[in-house]
Structures are given as C-alpha cells and as structure tokens.
PDB file of C-alpha atoms and ligand atoms in Angstrom:
ATOM      1  CA  UNK A   1       0.000   0.000   0.000  1.00  0.00           C
ATOM      2  CA  UNK A   2       1.316   3.464  -0.867  1.00  0.00           C
ATOM      3  CA  UNK A   3       1.908   5.700   2.114  1.00  0.00           C
ATOM      4  CA  UNK A   4       1.961   9.456   1.848  1.00  0.00           C
ATOM      5  CA  UNK A   5       4.194  11.358   4.218  1.00  0.00           C
ATOM      6  CA  UNK A   6       2.985  14.737   5.469  1.00  0.00           C
ATOM      7  CA  UNK A   7       5.589  16.520   3.347  1.00  0.00           C
ATOM      8  CA  UNK A   8       4.690  14.724   0.125  1.00  0.00           C
ATOM      9  CA  UNK A   9       1.017  15.293   0.886  1.00  0.00           C
ATOM     10  CA  UNK A  10       1.852  18.967   1.159  1.00  0.00           C
ATOM     11  CA  UNK A  11       3.617  18.778  -2.205  1.00  0.00           C
ATOM     12  CA  UNK A  12       0.579  17.166  -3.782  1.00  0.00           C
ATOM     13  CA  UNK A  13      -1.625  19.912  -2.444  1.00  0.00           C
ATOM     14  CA  UNK A  14       0.762  22.560  -3.711  1.00  0.00           C
ATOM     15  CA  UNK A  15       0.847  20.898  -7.136  1.00  0.00           C
ATOM     16  CA  UNK A  16      -2.885  21.178  -7.393  1.00  0.00           C
ATOM     17  CA  UNK A  17      -3.026  24.830  -6.467  1.00  0.00           C
ATOM     18  CA  UNK A  18      -3.266  26.997  -9.567  1.00  0.00           C
ATOM     19  CA  UNK A  19      -0.567  29.634 -10.009  1.00  0.00           C
ATOM     20  CA  UNK A  20      -3.320  32.175 -10.605  1.00  0.00           C
ATOM     21  CA  UNK A  21      -6.861  31.846  -9.367  1.00  0.00           C
ATOM     22  CA  UNK A  22      -9.468  34.383 -10.431  1.00  0.00           C
ATOM     23  CA  UNK A  23     -12.973  34.419  -9.060  1.00  0.00           C
ATOM     24  CA  UNK A  24     -15.939  36.690  -9.704  1.00  0.00           C
ATOM     25  CA  UNK A  25     -13.819  39.391 -11.314  1.00  0.00           C
ATOM     26  CA  UNK A  26     -15.929  42.323 -12.447  1.00  0.00           C
ATOM     27  CA  UNK A  27     -15.091  45.595 -14.125  1.00  0.00           C
ATOM     28  CA  UNK A  28     -17.401  48.210 -15.619  1.00  0.00           C
ATOM     29  CA  UNK A  29     -16.676  51.574 -17.147  1.00  0.00           C
ATOM     30  CA  UNK A  30     -19.715  53.743 -16.484  1.00  0.00           C
ATOM     31  CA  UNK A  31     -22.683  51.613 -17.501  1.00  0.00           C
ATOM     32  CA  UNK A  32     -20.563  49.376 -19.747  1.00  0.00           C
ATOM     33  CA  UNK A  33     -19.843  46.102 -18.012  1.00  0.00           C
ATOM     34  CA  UNK A  34     -16.818  44.498 -19.626  1.00  0.00           C
ATOM     35  CA  UNK A  35     -15.797  41.778 -17.162  1.00  0.00           C
ATOM     36  CA  UNK A  36     -18.894  40.287 -15.590  1.00  0.00           C
ATOM     37  CA  UNK A  37     -17.670  37.591 -13.220  1.00  0.00           C
ATOM     38  CA  UNK A  38     -14.505  35.974 -14.551  1.00  0.00           C
ATOM     39  CA  UNK A  39     -13.698  32.597 -12.978  1.00  0.00           C
ATOM     40  CA  UNK A  40     -10.406  31.201 -14.208  1.00  0.00           C
ATOM     41  CA  UNK A  41      -7.586  28.998 -12.933  1.00  0.00           C
ATOM     42  CA  UNK A  42      -4.167  29.277 -14.562  1.00  0.00           C
ATOM     43  CA  UNK A  43      -2.269  26.078 -13.816  1.00  0.00           C
ATOM     44  CA  UNK A  44       1.350  26.377 -12.696  1.00  0.00           C
ATOM     45  CA  UNK A  45       4.064  25.470 -15.177  1.00  0.00           C
ATOM     46  CA  UNK A  46       1.639  25.223 -18.081  1.00  0.00           C
ATOM     47  CA  UNK A  47       0.772  27.368 -21.066  1.00  0.00           C
ATOM     48  CA  UNK A  48      -2.758  28.764 -21.090  1.00  0.00           C
ATOM     49  CA  UNK A  49      -4.213  30.642 -24.043  1.00  0.00           C
ATOM     50  CA  UNK A  50      -7.187  32.967 -23.933  1.00  0.00           C
ATOM     51  CA  UNK A  51      -9.218  33.655 -27.031  1.00  0.00           C
ATOM     52  CA  UNK A  52     -12.127  36.004 -27.550  1.00  0.00           C
ATOM     53  CA  UNK A  53     -13.469  38.701 -29.825  1.00  0.00           C
ATOM     54  CA  UNK A  54     -12.076  42.181 -30.069  1.00  0.00           C
ATOM     55  CA  UNK A  55     -13.279  44.388 -27.233  1.00  0.00           C
ATOM     56  CA  UNK A  56     -14.363  41.494 -25.017  1.00  0.00           C
ATOM     57  CA  UNK A  57     -11.935  42.461 -22.270  1.00  0.00           C
ATOM     58  CA  UNK A  58      -8.936  40.152 -22.716  1.00  0.00           C
ATOM     59  CA  UNK A  59      -6.321  42.881 -22.322  1.00  0.00           C
ATOM     60  CA  UNK A  60      -8.362  44.418 -19.536  1.00  0.00           C
ATOM     61  CA  UNK A  61      -8.257  41.114 -17.654  1.00  0.00           C
ATOM     62  CA  UNK A  62      -4.441  41.118 -17.793  1.00  0.00           C
ATOM     63  CA  UNK A  63      -4.345  44.770 -16.713  1.00  0.00           C
ATOM     64  CA  UNK A  64      -6.500  43.943 -13.705  1.00  0.00           C
ATOM     65  CA  UNK A  65      -4.164  41.107 -12.701  1.00  0.00           C
ATOM     66  CA  UNK A  66      -1.138  43.392 -13.125  1.00  0.00           C
ATOM     67  CA  UNK A  67      -2.708  45.985 -10.840  1.00  0.00           C
ATOM     68  CA  UNK A  68      -2.859  48.604 -13.595  1.00  0.00           C
ATOM     69  CA  UNK A  69      -6.646  48.738 -13.335  1.00  0.00           C
ATOM     70  CA  UNK A  70      -8.580  48.295 -10.108  1.00  0.00           C
ATOM     71  CA  UNK A  71     -11.413  45.797 -10.607  1.00  0.00           C
ATOM     72  CA  UNK A  72     -14.829  46.512  -9.082  1.00  0.00           C
ATOM     73  CA  UNK A  73     -15.157  43.097  -7.451  1.00  0.00           C
ATOM     74  CA  UNK A  74     -13.505  39.733  -7.277  1.00  0.00           C
ATOM     75  CA  UNK A  75     -10.510  37.732  -6.169  1.00  0.00           C
ATOM     76  CA  UNK A  76      -7.112  37.502  -7.880  1.00  0.00           C
ATOM     77  CA  UNK A  77      -4.793  35.037  -6.170  1.00  0.00           C
ATOM     78  CA  UNK A  78      -1.157  34.291  -6.935  1.00  0.00           C
ATOM     79  CA  UNK A  79      -0.220  31.006  -5.252  1.00  0.00           C
ATOM     80  CA  UNK A  80      -3.220  31.388  -2.979  1.00  0.00           C
ATOM     81  CA  UNK A  81      -2.562  35.014  -1.940  1.00  0.00           C
ATOM     82  CA  UNK A  82      -5.231  37.528  -2.905  1.00  0.00           C
ATOM     83  CA  UNK A  83      -3.288  40.424  -4.388  1.00  0.00           C
ATOM     84  CA  UNK A  84      -6.285  42.716  -4.014  1.00  0.00           C
ATOM     85  CA  UNK A  85      -6.129  42.338  -0.247  1.00  0.00           C
ATOM     86  CA  UNK A  86      -2.430  42.265   0.527  1.00  0.00           C
ATOM     87  CA  UNK A  87      -0.359  45.294   1.480  1.00  0.00           C
ATOM     88  CA  UNK A  88       0.977  47.460  -1.309  1.00  0.00           C
ATOM     89  CA  UNK A  89       4.548  46.257  -0.779  1.00  0.00           C
ATOM     90  CA  UNK A  90       3.537  42.594  -0.748  1.00  0.00           C
ATOM     91  CA  UNK A  91       1.495  43.151  -3.882  1.00  0.00           C
ATOM     92  CA  UNK A  92       4.491  44.745  -5.593  1.00  0.00           C
ATOM     93  CA  UNK A  93       6.659  41.778  -4.639  1.00  0.00           C
ATOM     94  CA  UNK A  94       4.120  39.329  -6.041  1.00  0.00           C
ATOM     95  CA  UNK A  95       3.659  41.330  -9.240  1.00  0.00           C
ATOM     96  CA  UNK A  96       7.435  41.409  -9.814  1.00  0.00           C
ATOM     97  CA  UNK A  97       7.077  37.737 -10.623  1.00  0.00           C
ATOM     98  CA  UNK A  98       5.150  38.615 -13.787  1.00  0.00           C
ATOM     99  CA  UNK A  99       6.790  39.526 -17.097  1.00  0.00           C
ATOM    100  CA  UNK A 100       4.417  41.166 -19.538  1.00  0.00           C
ATOM    101  CA  UNK A 101       4.382  41.753 -23.258  1.00  0.00           C
ATOM    102  CA  UNK A 102       1.776  44.430 -23.896  1.00  0.00           C
ATOM    103  CA  UNK A 103      -0.388  44.280 -27.003  1.00  0.00           C
ATOM    104  CA  UNK A 104       1.227  47.412 -28.467  1.00  0.00           C
ATOM    105  CA  UNK A 105       4.690  46.482 -27.063  1.00  0.00           C
ATOM    106  CA  UNK A 106       4.518  49.672 -24.903  1.00  0.00           C
ATOM    107  CA  UNK A 107       8.215  50.438 -25.200  1.00  0.00           C
ATOM    108  CA  UNK A 108       9.623  53.656 -23.801  1.00  0.00           C
ATOM    109  CA  UNK A 109      10.084  55.825 -26.883  1.00  0.00           C
ATOM    110  CA  UNK A 110      12.764  57.986 -25.327  1.00  0.00           C
ATOM    111  CA  UNK A 111      14.958  55.011 -24.382  1.00  0.00           C
ATOM    112  CA  UNK A 112      17.094  52.864 -26.635  1.00  0.00           C
ATOM    113  CA  UNK A 113      16.176  49.257 -27.255  1.00  0.00           C
ATOM    114  CA  UNK A 114      18.979  48.233 -24.883  1.00  0.00           C
ATOM    115  CA  UNK A 115      17.738  50.512 -22.104  1.00  0.00           C
ATOM    116  CA  UNK A 116      14.190  49.220 -22.544  1.00  0.00           C
ATOM    117  CA  UNK A 117      15.419  45.695 -21.881  1.00  0.00           C
ATOM    118  CA  UNK A 118      17.671  46.787 -19.023  1.00  0.00           C
ATOM    119  CA  UNK A 119      14.600  48.458 -17.525  1.00  0.00           C
ATOM    120  CA  UNK A 120      12.830  45.079 -17.684  1.00  0.00           C
ATOM    121  CA  UNK A 121      15.755  43.412 -15.928  1.00  0.00           C
ATOM    122  CA  UNK A 122      15.876  46.003 -13.150  1.00  0.00           C
ATOM    123  CA  UNK A 123      12.098  46.023 -12.712  1.00  0.00           C
ATOM    124  CA  UNK A 124      12.389  42.352 -11.792  1.00  0.00           C
ATOM    125  CA  UNK A 125      14.877  43.247  -9.088  1.00  0.00           C
ATOM    126  CA  UNK A 126      17.610  41.406 -11.002  1.00  0.00           C
ATOM    127  CA  UNK A 127      20.149  44.206 -10.706  1.00  0.00           C
ATOM    128  CA  UNK A 128      22.740  42.264  -8.780  1.00  0.00           C
ATOM    129  CA  UNK A 129      24.844  41.940 -11.889  1.00  0.00           C
ATOM    130  CA  UNK A 130      27.115  44.725 -12.994  1.00  0.00           C
ATOM    131  CA  UNK A 131      26.275  46.853 -16.016  1.00  0.00           C
ATOM    132  CA  UNK A 132      28.409  44.806 -18.432  1.00  0.00           C
ATOM    133  CA  UNK A 133      26.751  41.548 -17.323  1.00  0.00           C
ATOM    134  CA  UNK A 134      23.308  43.101 -17.605  1.00  0.00           C
ATOM    135  CA  UNK A 135      24.093  44.317 -21.126  1.00  0.00           C
ATOM    136  CA  UNK A 136      25.317  40.860 -22.035  1.00  0.00           C
ATOM    137  CA  UNK A 137      22.039  39.393 -20.836  1.00  0.00           C
ATOM    138  CA  UNK A 138      20.042  42.028 -22.742  1.00  0.00           C
ATOM    139  CA  UNK A 139      21.909  41.199 -25.964  1.00  0.00           C
ATOM    140  CA  UNK A 140      21.277  37.508 -25.393  1.00  0.00           C
ATOM    141  CA  UNK A 141      17.548  38.227 -24.983  1.00  0.00           C
ATOM    142  CA  UNK A 142      17.598  40.211 -28.226  1.00  0.00           C
ATOM    143  CA  UNK A 143      19.197  37.296 -30.051  1.00  0.00           C
ATOM    144  CA  UNK A 144      16.558  34.943 -28.629  1.00  0.00           C
ATOM    145  CA  UNK A 145      13.844  37.024 -30.284  1.00  0.00           C
ATOM    146  CA  UNK A 146      15.763  37.072 -33.556  1.00  0.00           C
ATOM    147  CA  UNK A 147      17.257  40.569 -33.305  1.00  0.00           C
ATOM    148  CA  UNK A 148      20.929  41.405 -33.752  1.00  0.00           C
ATOM    149  CA  UNK A 149      23.057  43.578 -31.480  1.00  0.00           C
ATOM    150  CA  UNK A 150      22.873  46.386 -34.066  1.00  0.00           C
ATOM    151  CA  UNK A 151      19.314  47.236 -32.912  1.00  0.00           C
ATOM    152  CA  UNK A 152      20.418  47.744 -29.275  1.00  0.00           C
ATOM    153  CA  UNK A 153      21.303  51.456 -29.610  1.00  0.00           C
ATOM    154  CA  UNK A 154      18.273  52.306 -31.774  1.00  0.00           C
ATOM    155  CA  UNK A 155      15.125  53.961 -30.519  1.00  0.00           C
ATOM    156  CA  UNK A 156      11.848  52.023 -30.813  1.00  0.00           C
ATOM    157  CA  UNK A 157      10.595  54.501 -33.458  1.00  0.00           C
ATOM    158  CA  UNK A 158      13.405  53.310 -35.732  1.00  0.00           C
ATOM    159  CA  UNK A 159      12.098  49.727 -35.712  1.00  0.00           C
ATOM    160  CA  UNK A 160       9.279  48.059 -37.632  1.00  0.00           C
ATOM    161  CA  UNK A 161       6.129  47.105 -35.705  1.00  0.00           C
ATOM    162  CA  UNK A 162       7.130  43.443 -35.619  1.00  0.00           C
ATOM    163  CA  UNK A 163      10.603  44.311 -34.353  1.00  0.00           C
ATOM    164  CA  UNK A 164       9.116  46.495 -31.611  1.00  0.00           C
ATOM    165  CA  UNK A 165       6.938  43.574 -30.591  1.00  0.00           C
ATOM    166  CA  UNK A 166       9.996  41.359 -30.332  1.00  0.00           C
ATOM    167  CA  UNK A 167      11.824  43.925 -28.198  1.00  0.00           C
ATOM    168  CA  UNK A 168       8.736  43.995 -25.968  1.00  0.00           C
ATOM    169  CA  UNK A 169       8.978  40.240 -25.746  1.00  0.00           C
ATOM    170  CA  UNK A 170      12.667  40.402 -24.817  1.00  0.00           C
ATOM    171  CA  UNK A 171      11.796  42.907 -22.079  1.00  0.00           C
ATOM    172  CA  UNK A 172       9.028  40.606 -20.805  1.00  0.00           C
ATOM    173  CA  UNK A 173      11.452  37.670 -20.617  1.00  0.00           C
ATOM    174  CA  UNK A 174      14.160  39.724 -18.889  1.00  0.00           C
ATOM    175  CA  UNK A 175      15.065  38.324 -15.497  1.00  0.00           C
ATOM    176  CA  UNK A 176      13.306  35.006 -16.217  1.00  0.00           C
ATOM    177  CA  UNK A 177      10.033  35.810 -14.444  1.00  0.00           C
ATOM    178  CA  UNK A 178       8.151  32.680 -13.434  1.00  0.00           C
ATOM    179  CA  UNK A 179       4.829  34.048 -14.720  1.00  0.00           C
ATOM    180  CA  UNK A 180       4.618  35.382 -18.261  1.00  0.00           C
ATOM    181  CA  UNK A 181       1.765  37.301 -19.874  1.00  0.00           C
ATOM    182  CA  UNK A 182       1.775  37.722 -23.622  1.00  0.00           C
ATOM    183  CA  UNK A 183      -0.881  39.902 -25.215  1.00  0.00           C
ATOM    184  CA  UNK A 184      -1.007  38.903 -28.883  1.00  0.00           C
ATOM    185  CA  UNK A 185       2.690  38.040 -29.194  1.00  0.00           C
ATOM    186  CA  UNK A 186       2.550  37.059 -32.867  1.00  0.00           C
ATOM    187  CA  UNK A 187       0.214  39.731 -34.265  1.00  0.00           C
ATOM    188  CA  UNK A 188       2.040  41.574 -37.028  1.00  0.00           C
ATOM    189  CA  UNK A 189       4.848  39.016 -37.305  1.00  0.00           C
ATOM    190  CA  UNK A 190       5.540  36.969 -40.419  1.00  0.00           C
ATOM    191  CA  UNK A 191       4.737  33.222 -40.200  1.00  0.00           C
ATOM    192  CA  UNK A 192       8.341  32.155 -39.664  1.00  0.00           C
ATOM    193  CA  UNK A 193       8.971  34.714 -36.903  1.00  0.00           C
ATOM    194  CA  UNK A 194       5.620  33.710 -35.358  1.00  0.00           C
ATOM    195  CA  UNK A 195       6.875  30.134 -35.194  1.00  0.00           C
ATOM    196  CA  UNK A 196      10.143  31.318 -33.602  1.00  0.00           C
ATOM    197  CA  UNK A 197       8.266  33.326 -30.961  1.00  0.00           C
ATOM    198  CA  UNK A 198       5.872  30.458 -30.295  1.00  0.00           C
ATOM    199  CA  UNK A 199       8.894  28.207 -29.814  1.00  0.00           C
ATOM    200  CA  UNK A 200      10.365  30.680 -27.347  1.00  0.00           C
ATOM    201  CA  UNK A 201       7.141  30.786 -25.334  1.00  0.00           C
ATOM    202  CA  UNK A 202       6.978  26.995 -25.288  1.00  0.00           C
ATOM    203  CA  UNK A 203      10.639  26.802 -24.231  1.00  0.00           C
ATOM    204  CA  UNK A 204       9.973  29.114 -21.274  1.00  0.00           C
ATOM    205  CA  UNK A 205       7.282  26.738 -20.093  1.00  0.00           C
ATOM    206  CA  UNK A 206       9.078  23.487 -20.884  1.00  0.00           C
ATOM    207  CA  UNK A 207      12.623  24.355 -19.826  1.00  0.00           C
ATOM    208  CA  UNK A 208      12.214  27.126 -17.279  1.00  0.00           C
ATOM    209  CA  UNK A 209       8.963  25.858 -15.768  1.00  0.00           C
ATOM    210  CA  UNK A 210       7.304  29.245 -16.306  1.00  0.00           C
ATOM    211  CA  UNK A 211       3.560  29.693 -16.210  1.00  0.00           C
ATOM    212  CA  UNK A 212       2.422  31.385 -19.410  1.00  0.00           C
ATOM    213  CA  UNK A 213      -0.827  33.157 -20.165  1.00  0.00           C
ATOM    214  CA  UNK A 214      -1.175  34.195 -23.781  1.00  0.00           C
ATOM    215  CA  UNK A 215      -3.925  36.113 -25.511  1.00  0.00           C
ATOM    216  CA  UNK A 216      -4.051  35.344 -29.180  1.00  0.00           C
ATOM    217  CA  UNK A 217      -6.279  35.562 -32.235  1.00  0.00           C
ATOM    218  CA  UNK A 218      -3.940  33.237 -34.066  1.00  0.00           C
ATOM    219  CA  UNK A 219      -5.376  29.731 -33.923  1.00  0.00           C
ATOM    220  CA  UNK A 220      -2.203  28.136 -35.282  1.00  0.00           C
ATOM    221  CA  UNK A 221      -0.317  29.748 -32.421  1.00  0.00           C
ATOM    222  CA  UNK A 222      -2.978  28.880 -29.862  1.00  0.00           C
ATOM    223  CA  UNK A 223      -2.871  25.185 -30.655  1.00  0.00           C
ATOM    224  CA  UNK A 224       0.920  25.238 -30.999  1.00  0.00           C
ATOM    225  CA  UNK A 225       1.741  26.831 -27.657  1.00  0.00           C
ATOM    226  CA  UNK A 226      -1.293  26.126 -25.494  1.00  0.00           C
ATOM    227  CA  UNK A 227      -1.769  23.285 -23.061  1.00  0.00           C
ATOM    228  CA  UNK A 228      -4.985  24.744 -21.774  1.00  0.00           C
ATOM    229  CA  UNK A 229      -7.368  27.169 -23.508  1.00  0.00           C
ATOM    230  CA  UNK A 230     -10.229  29.393 -22.414  1.00  0.00           C
ATOM    231  CA  UNK A 231     -12.657  31.632 -24.254  1.00  0.00           C
ATOM    232  CA  UNK A 232     -13.788  35.007 -22.942  1.00  0.00           C
ATOM    233  CA  UNK A 233     -17.201  36.046 -24.202  1.00  0.00           C
ATOM    234  CA  UNK A 234     -19.966  38.189 -22.769  1.00  0.00           C
ATOM    235  CA  UNK A 235     -17.811  39.161 -19.797  1.00  0.00           C
ATOM    236  CA  UNK A 236     -17.278  35.579 -18.665  1.00  0.00           C
ATOM    237  CA  UNK A 237     -15.115  32.558 -19.384  1.00  0.00           C
ATOM    238  CA  UNK A 238     -17.657  30.513 -21.331  1.00  0.00           C
ATOM    239  CA  UNK A 239     -15.440  27.554 -22.231  1.00  0.00           C
ATOM    240  CA  UNK A 240     -12.229  25.925 -21.058  1.00  0.00           C
ATOM    241  CA  UNK A 241     -10.509  22.828 -22.301  1.00  0.00           C
ATOM    242  CA  UNK A 242      -7.345  21.373 -23.787  1.00  0.00           C
ATOM    243  CA  UNK A 243      -5.905  23.724 -26.429  1.00  0.00           C
ATOM    244  CA  UNK A 244      -5.727  20.742 -28.778  1.00  0.00           C
ATOM    245  CA  UNK A 245      -9.561  20.751 -28.896  1.00  0.00           C
ATOM    246  CA  UNK A 246      -9.912  24.442 -29.813  1.00  0.00           C
ATOM    247  CA  UNK A 247     -10.880  23.693 -33.407  1.00  0.00           C
ATOM    248  CA  UNK A 248     -13.195  20.904 -32.356  1.00  0.00           C
ATOM    249  CA  UNK A 249     -14.605  22.020 -29.020  1.00  0.00           C
ATOM    250  CA  UNK A 250     -18.248  21.143 -29.590  1.00  0.00           C
ATOM    251  CA  UNK A 251     -19.188  24.555 -28.200  1.00  0.00           C
ATOM    252  CA  UNK A 252     -21.039  26.556 -30.893  1.00  0.00           C
ATOM    253  CA  UNK A 253     -19.611  29.909 -29.723  1.00  0.00           C
ATOM    254  CA  UNK A 254     -16.028  28.627 -29.639  1.00  0.00           C
ATOM    255  CA  UNK A 255     -16.501  26.848 -32.968  1.00  0.00           C
ATOM    256  CA  UNK A 256     -17.790  29.971 -34.689  1.00  0.00           C
ATOM    257  CA  UNK A 257     -14.861  31.947 -33.351  1.00  0.00           C
ATOM    258  CA  UNK A 258     -12.070  29.477 -34.047  1.00  0.00           C
ATOM    259  CA  UNK A 259     -13.330  28.712 -37.548  1.00  0.00           C
ATOM    260  CA  UNK A 260     -14.049  32.373 -38.292  1.00  0.00           C
ATOM    261  CA  UNK A 261     -17.628  31.765 -39.387  1.00  0.00           C
ATOM    262  CA  UNK A 262     -19.938  34.689 -40.029  1.00  0.00           C
ATOM    263  CA  UNK A 263     -22.990  32.592 -39.132  1.00  0.00           C
ATOM    264  CA  UNK A 264     -23.501  31.424 -35.561  1.00  0.00           C
ATOM    265  CA  UNK A 265     -24.431  32.533 -32.064  1.00  0.00           C
ATOM    266  CA  UNK A 266     -21.961  35.444 -31.992  1.00  0.00           C
ATOM    267  CA  UNK A 267     -23.612  38.513 -33.523  1.00  0.00           C
ATOM    268  CA  UNK A 268     -21.439  40.130 -36.167  1.00  0.00           C
ATOM    269  CA  UNK A 269     -23.671  43.146 -36.663  1.00  0.00           C
ATOM    270  CA  UNK A 270     -21.564  45.313 -34.373  1.00  0.00           C
ATOM    271  CA  UNK A 271     -18.050  45.449 -32.961  1.00  0.00           C
ATOM    272  CA  UNK A 272     -19.540  44.842 -29.525  1.00  0.00           C
ATOM    273  CA  UNK A 273     -20.204  41.162 -30.034  1.00  0.00           C
ATOM    274  CA  UNK A 274     -20.437  39.465 -26.698  1.00  0.00           C
ATOM    275  CA  UNK A 275     -20.186  42.509 -24.511  1.00  0.00           C
ATOM    276  CA  UNK A 276     -23.018  42.210 -22.030  1.00  0.00           C
ATOM    277  CA  UNK A 277     -23.868  45.867 -21.730  1.00  0.00           C
ATOM    278  CA  UNK A 278     -23.082  46.770 -25.323  1.00  0.00           C
ATOM    279  CA  UNK A 279     -21.324  49.956 -26.315  1.00  0.00           C
TER     280      UNK A 279
HETATM  281  N1  ATP B   1      -9.155  52.231 -19.026  1.00  0.00           N
HETATM  282  C1  ATP B   1     -10.279  52.084 -19.718  1.00  0.00           C
HETATM  283  N2  ATP B   1     -11.258  53.025 -19.699  1.00  0.00           N
HETATM  284  C2  ATP B   1     -12.403  52.843 -20.380  1.00  0.00           C
HETATM  285  N3  ATP B   1     -12.697  51.760 -21.098  1.00  0.00           N
HETATM  286  C3  ATP B   1     -11.767  50.787 -21.164  1.00  0.00           C
HETATM  287  C4  ATP B   1     -10.521  50.892 -20.476  1.00  0.00           C
HETATM  288  N4  ATP B   1      -9.808  49.770 -20.708  1.00  0.00           N
HETATM  289  C5  ATP B   1     -10.574  49.012 -21.508  1.00  0.00           C
HETATM  290  N5  ATP B   1     -11.748  49.619 -21.787  1.00  0.00           N
HETATM  291  C6  ATP B   1     -12.826  49.078 -22.602  1.00  0.00           C
HETATM  292  O1  ATP B   1     -12.979  47.719 -22.296  1.00  0.00           O
HETATM  293  C7  ATP B   1     -13.298  46.983 -23.495  1.00  0.00           C
HETATM  294  C8  ATP B   1     -12.370  45.816 -23.606  1.00  0.00           C
HETATM  295  O2  ATP B   1     -11.074  46.286 -23.961  1.00  0.00           O
HETATM  296  P1  ATP B   1      -9.847  45.296 -24.133  1.00  0.00           P
HETATM  297  O3  ATP B   1      -8.704  46.133 -24.573  1.00  0.00           O
HETATM  298  O4  ATP B   1      -9.671  44.484 -22.930  1.00  0.00           O
HETATM  299  O5  ATP B   1     -10.354  44.365 -25.329  1.00  0.00           O
HETATM  300  P2  ATP B   1      -9.651  43.094 -25.967  1.00  0.00           P
HETATM  301  O6  ATP B   1     -10.508  41.902 -25.707  1.00  0.00           O
HETATM  302  O7  ATP B   1      -8.245  43.033 -25.519  1.00  0.00           O
HETATM  303  O8  ATP B   1      -9.745  43.446 -27.524  1.00  0.00           O
HETATM  304  P3  ATP B   1      -8.672  43.251 -28.723  1.00  0.00           P
HETATM  305  O9  ATP B   1      -8.788  41.827 -29.153  1.00  0.00           O
HETATM  306  O10 ATP B   1      -9.158  44.193 -29.774  1.00  0.00           O
HETATM  307  O11 ATP B   1      -7.328  43.610 -28.195  1.00  0.00           O
HETATM  308  C9  ATP B   1     -13.249  47.975 -24.647  1.00  0.00           C
HETATM  309  O12 ATP B   1     -14.560  48.366 -24.962  1.00  0.00           O
HETATM  310  C10 ATP B   1     -12.473  49.135 -24.084  1.00  0.00           C
HETATM  311  O13 ATP B   1     -12.897  50.350 -24.650  1.00  0.00           O
HETATM  312 MG1   MG B   2      -6.466  43.374 -26.400  1.00  0.00          MG
END
C-alpha cells in the first residue's frame, strides 16, 4: 500500500493549487460592463491561451491582474494570496514575478532598445549583476527574439512594428520571471517569426517551468503553444478545455470563433459582439 508522508502530501496539495486563481472578477466603465464575473484557474508550469473577440476584455483582464486597473469586485490570487487584499509592498513583490508583453509592445520611446530591456531586468529586481553583465544578458535576450546587437542602440521609433513587438517580448522575458503574460505576441509578425516566438514561449514553459498566459487571435499559435485554452465572451469565461480541442470544441460559440464563421451565435452586426452591456 502506498503511504503518503505529510511533506509529500503537502507537495501534492501545492501541485494542485493553480498559479493564478481568479474568481468573480468584475469591471465596468460607467454603464458598460466588460468583465462580468470571470472565474479562471491558470495552472502552474503550463501554457494557457485565452481567445475572444475584439473588445471582449482580454487585455483588460491582464491589466486587472497586473494591478494597472482596479477591478470593481472579485478575487485575484497568486499562489493562494489575494493580491487585491495584501499590502501594497507585498502586492508589488508578487507582481514582480510577472513579465508582460503588452499588445502594443509599450516600449519607452525615449529610451534605446537596450535601455528598454535593461529596464525590464531592473524592474524584476535582477540588478545584482554589474552593467556589463546586464548588457550581455540584454543582448542575449535580443538574439533569442531574432534581433541582432545592431538594434540595441536604436530607438523604438526606428524599428518596424514586428521588431518592436519582439523587443517587448525580450523585455518581458528579462530576469526570467516565473509568470509570463503575452498579449497577442505574434500579431504583425511573419509566419516564420511567429513560429520562432511560439517556440520561445513553449521553451519558457518546458525548460524554465514558467507559467504562461497568452492572448491570441492566431489559432495556429494557440494550438501550438497552449496546453490549456479558455474563451472570454460576454464578460465571462464561457469555455475551457485542452488547447488541442480548440478547433473541435463542440461549443457553438467557440466553434464559430475558431473557424471564423460569419454565421452562428456570436452577432457580427456590431463590434460589440459578446459585450453584455453593449457599447
Ligand atoms: N481604461 C479604460 N477606460 C475605459 N474603457 C476601457 C478601459 N480599458 C478598456 N476599456 C474598454 O474595455 C473593453 C475591452 O477592452 P480590451 O482592450 O480588454 O479588449 P480586448 O478583448 O483586448 O480586444 P482586442 O482583441 O481588440 O485587443 C473595450 O470596450 C475598451 O474600450
Ligand atoms: Mg487586447
């Protein structure tokens, strides 16, 4: 008979705890309710993808988790700690664990590419290395996203949109954060670079044990990088399942979305499809 020691029982419990646990998350702007009770578990050490129509609140959800927007209601836990109820300093410590690629890359225009990445490194509290070592790491990150050292001194405005996105990705990966958020990492990239970036995201999960949460409209990417998938629609998570079943979920809303059908339960008459309050 298998016996379970108290310590291994503890490990089993820890294994089952999601890295991020979101319950009843709500956010409205005026009378427009965007998030209307999000319940979502993001498993540790796995890659989760979120899909959903434009304007449904995917980026907003990430901004709420990052503390950039204060939700109206709900629980956001990192390893069981509700970040909405902890002290400011504790919250900052917990949020330092997250590396984020914003949808528009959100680079600092007045800083060089190199300084943008160094900023990412320092923001993670990884400033123990000296300047030369930090620069070395920044250049390595650039090479990982397919950019040469020659872009390091340039300003973001001197790069193409896809290159800016890749610099944003390098900044997100700086300091090897154990939680990674990617908001549309492959939008605007050519198919080969998309595959490279997808590979990088998968490597972070497989080799570094990171927990990744990716928003994407790219179904090839979603099935390539995702272990777990969820769809945001009407202010709620209406479906979750293995990413491998995204194209064959059996859910009419998910099916319409993933196959890009005009006909189906999602109204296409306005850009507000799925938003409960409409706008
Ligand atoms: N700070 C804000 N103030 C007012 N409205 C906001 C704010 N942030 C987001 N919204 C609104 O919330 C809705 C959802 O926006 P969000 O950017 O999360 O959409 P999304 O699902 O990421 O869409 P897309 O796929 O186009 O990126 C939009 O209607 C947007 O106008
Ligand atoms: Mg968005």
